[in-house]
Amino acid sequence: WRMNGTEYAVVGNMPVEKLAEFIESLDLGRVTVPDGLKQSVKPQVEVPVDMEVEKNEQKNADAGHSPWRLDPVFTAQVFISLKISPEGITGDYPVKYEELKMTENTGTDAVVDVELVESPIKRVYLKRLVRQDSTGIWTVTGYDAVPGK
């Protein structure tokens, strides 16, 4: 942003729009976000979501079942593991929790990067669709595939 003729660059681990809102809340002046940065990142592959199924999954989580759905990294781990082993998971997950890195989490949207070379997926996009607070489950809404896998 510019203030008194000086241009500042601000770096943060959140969407650009949220970062701009934060800067403006400091009452330091208006923030202009370059057009190239305003475009939200879209997954290469969108995952269809059945909201009725998600509402039932939220009820299950509320009842203490599937607590892993409250953790975006764990939700990504299960999703990727089922892509690697579509017949089901027996024993350990094919991708370890430690091989996943959350690169963005706004509280309602999250992005998890995969650091496992053998994975056919390099990034998973998740959202809290049913409830947007800490009790809401995470749903995979898309992913980026590794080219050639």
Short mmCIF file of C-alpha atoms in Angstrom, two decimals:
data_model
loop_
_atom_site.label_atom_id
_atom_site.label_comp_id
_atom_site.label_asym_id
_atom_site.label_seq_id
_atom_site.Cartn_x
_atom_site.Cartn_y
_atom_site.Cartn_z
CA TRP A 1 0.00 0.00 0.00
CA ARG A 2 1.06 3.61 -0.33
CA MET A 3 1.25 6.11 2.47
CA ASN A 4 2.72 9.61 2.18
CA GLY A 5 4.24 8.74 -1.19
CA THR A 6 5.96 5.60 0.10
CA GLU A 7 4.97 2.15 -1.16
CA TYR A 8 4.91 -0.75 1.30
CA ALA A 9 4.74 -4.49 0.66
CA VAL A 10 2.91 -6.59 3.23
CA VAL A 11 3.37 -10.34 3.45
CA GLY A 12 1.08 -12.69 5.34
CA ASN A 13 -0.27 -16.23 5.36
CA MET A 14 -3.89 -15.37 4.52
CA PRO A 15 -5.93 -14.41 1.48
CA VAL A 16 -4.91 -11.06 -0.01
CA GLU A 17 -8.36 -9.59 0.58
CA LYS A 18 -8.18 -10.43 4.31
CA LEU A 19 -4.68 -8.95 4.52
CA ALA A 20 -5.94 -5.74 2.90
CA GLU A 21 -8.85 -5.60 5.40
CA PHE A 22 -6.39 -5.98 8.27
CA ILE A 23 -4.15 -3.18 7.01
CA GLU A 24 -7.13 -0.88 6.52
CA SER A 25 -8.30 -1.69 10.07
CA LEU A 26 -5.03 -0.17 11.32
CA ASP A 27 -6.35 3.14 9.94
CA LEU A 28 -3.19 3.75 7.92
CA GLY A 29 -5.02 4.57 4.71
CA ARG A 30 -6.62 2.81 1.80
CA VAL A 31 -5.06 -0.37 0.46
CA THR A 32 -4.93 -1.14 -3.26
CA VAL A 33 -4.51 -4.79 -4.17
CA PRO A 34 -2.98 -5.38 -7.64
CA ASP A 35 -5.46 -7.12 -9.95
CA GLY A 36 -3.17 -10.12 -10.45
CA LEU A 37 -3.31 -10.90 -6.74
CA LYS A 38 -7.08 -10.62 -6.39
CA GLN A 39 -7.81 -13.82 -8.25
CA SER A 40 -8.48 -16.59 -5.78
CA VAL A 41 -6.65 -19.83 -6.34
CA LYS A 42 -8.87 -22.48 -7.90
CA PRO A 43 -8.23 -26.21 -7.78
CA GLN A 44 -7.41 -28.06 -10.98
CA VAL A 45 -10.02 -30.68 -10.12
CA GLU A 46 -13.25 -29.76 -8.34
CA VAL A 47 -14.72 -32.41 -6.06
CA PRO A 48 -18.54 -32.61 -6.21
CA VAL A 49 -20.16 -32.10 -2.81
CA ASP A 50 -23.51 -33.50 -1.68
CA MET A 51 -24.69 -31.09 1.02
CA GLU A 52 -27.14 -33.64 2.47
CA VAL A 53 -24.25 -36.07 3.01
CA GLU A 54 -22.15 -33.27 4.53
CA LYS A 55 -24.98 -32.28 6.91
CA ASN A 56 -25.21 -35.91 8.06
CA GLU A 57 -21.42 -36.03 8.48
CA GLN A 58 -21.65 -32.87 10.62
CA LYS A 59 -24.29 -34.59 12.82
CA ASN A 60 -21.95 -37.59 13.15
CA ALA A 61 -19.09 -35.33 14.21
CA ASP A 62 -21.38 -33.54 16.68
CA ALA A 63 -22.17 -36.96 18.18
CA GLY A 64 -18.44 -37.72 18.59
CA HIS A 65 -18.01 -39.86 15.49
CA SER A 66 -15.42 -39.07 12.79
CA PRO A 67 -13.53 -36.47 14.86
CA TRP A 68 -10.89 -36.43 12.08
CA ARG A 69 -13.33 -34.33 10.00
CA LEU A 70 -12.65 -31.42 12.41
CA ASP A 71 -8.99 -31.32 11.31
CA PRO A 72 -8.32 -30.13 7.74
CA VAL A 73 -4.97 -31.94 7.52
CA PHE A 74 -6.46 -35.23 8.74
CA THR A 75 -9.38 -34.80 6.32
CA ALA A 76 -6.88 -34.27 3.48
CA GLN A 77 -4.90 -37.32 4.65
CA VAL A 78 -7.96 -39.57 4.41
CA PHE A 79 -8.96 -38.11 1.03
CA ILE A 80 -5.49 -38.61 -0.49
CA SER A 81 -5.15 -42.08 1.03
CA LEU A 82 -8.44 -43.14 -0.56
CA LYS A 83 -7.23 -41.78 -3.93
CA ILE A 84 -4.08 -43.93 -3.56
CA SER A 85 -6.01 -46.96 -2.23
CA PRO A 86 -9.58 -46.65 -3.57
CA GLU A 87 -10.39 -50.19 -2.38
CA GLY A 88 -10.05 -48.95 1.21
CA ILE A 89 -7.39 -48.38 3.82
CA THR A 90 -6.08 -51.27 5.87
CA GLY A 91 -3.47 -50.55 8.52
CA ASP A 92 -1.46 -47.35 8.16
CA TYR A 93 -2.49 -44.58 5.81
CA PRO A 94 -0.39 -44.55 2.58
CA VAL A 95 0.35 -40.85 3.23
CA LYS A 96 1.55 -39.85 6.68
CA TYR A 97 0.14 -36.85 8.56
CA GLU A 98 3.69 -35.47 8.77
CA GLU A 99 3.93 -35.50 4.95
CA LEU A 100 1.15 -32.92 4.76
CA LYS A 101 1.57 -29.20 5.36
CA MET A 102 -1.25 -26.73 5.88
CA THR A 103 -0.30 -23.69 3.81
CA GLU A 104 -3.48 -21.69 4.34
CA ASN A 105 -6.26 -21.71 6.94
CA THR A 106 -8.70 -18.83 7.20
CA GLY A 107 -10.99 -20.72 9.56
CA THR A 108 -13.44 -21.48 6.75
CA ASP A 109 -11.06 -22.32 3.88
CA ALA A 110 -7.85 -24.34 4.03
CA VAL A 111 -5.16 -25.54 1.65
CA VAL A 112 -2.98 -28.55 2.42
CA ASP A 113 0.17 -29.31 0.41
CA VAL A 114 1.42 -32.87 -0.03
CA GLU A 115 5.13 -33.50 0.47
CA LEU A 116 4.96 -37.22 -0.44
CA VAL A 117 6.64 -37.84 -3.80
CA GLU A 118 4.51 -40.93 -4.58
CA SER A 119 1.22 -39.06 -4.12
CA PRO A 120 -0.93 -38.42 -7.20
CA ILE A 121 -2.14 -35.23 -5.49
CA LYS A 122 0.02 -32.20 -4.67
CA ARG A 123 -2.54 -29.88 -3.04
CA VAL A 124 -5.96 -30.29 -1.39
CA TYR A 125 -8.55 -27.51 -1.00
CA LEU A 126 -11.04 -27.71 1.87
CA LYS A 127 -13.96 -25.67 3.20
CA ARG A 128 -16.21 -25.65 6.22
CA LEU A 129 -19.51 -25.84 4.36
CA VAL A 130 -22.03 -26.82 7.02
CA ARG A 131 -20.86 -24.77 10.00
CA GLN A 132 -18.18 -22.07 9.83
CA ASP A 133 -16.79 -22.28 13.37
CA SER A 134 -14.39 -24.59 15.24
CA THR A 135 -17.10 -27.27 15.51
CA GLY A 136 -17.63 -27.41 11.74
CA ILE A 137 -16.36 -30.33 9.69
CA TRP A 138 -13.94 -29.85 6.79
CA THR A 139 -14.94 -30.92 3.30
CA VAL A 140 -12.58 -31.47 0.38
CA THR A 141 -13.79 -29.26 -2.47
CA GLY A 142 -10.91 -29.75 -4.90
CA TYR A 143 -7.31 -30.75 -5.50
CA ASP A 144 -4.33 -30.25 -7.77
CA ALA A 145 -3.01 -33.41 -9.37
CA VAL A 146 0.63 -34.24 -9.91
CA PRO A 147 1.23 -34.16 -13.69
CA GLY A 148 1.56 -37.65 -15.17
CA LYS A 149 0.14 -39.52 -12.15
#
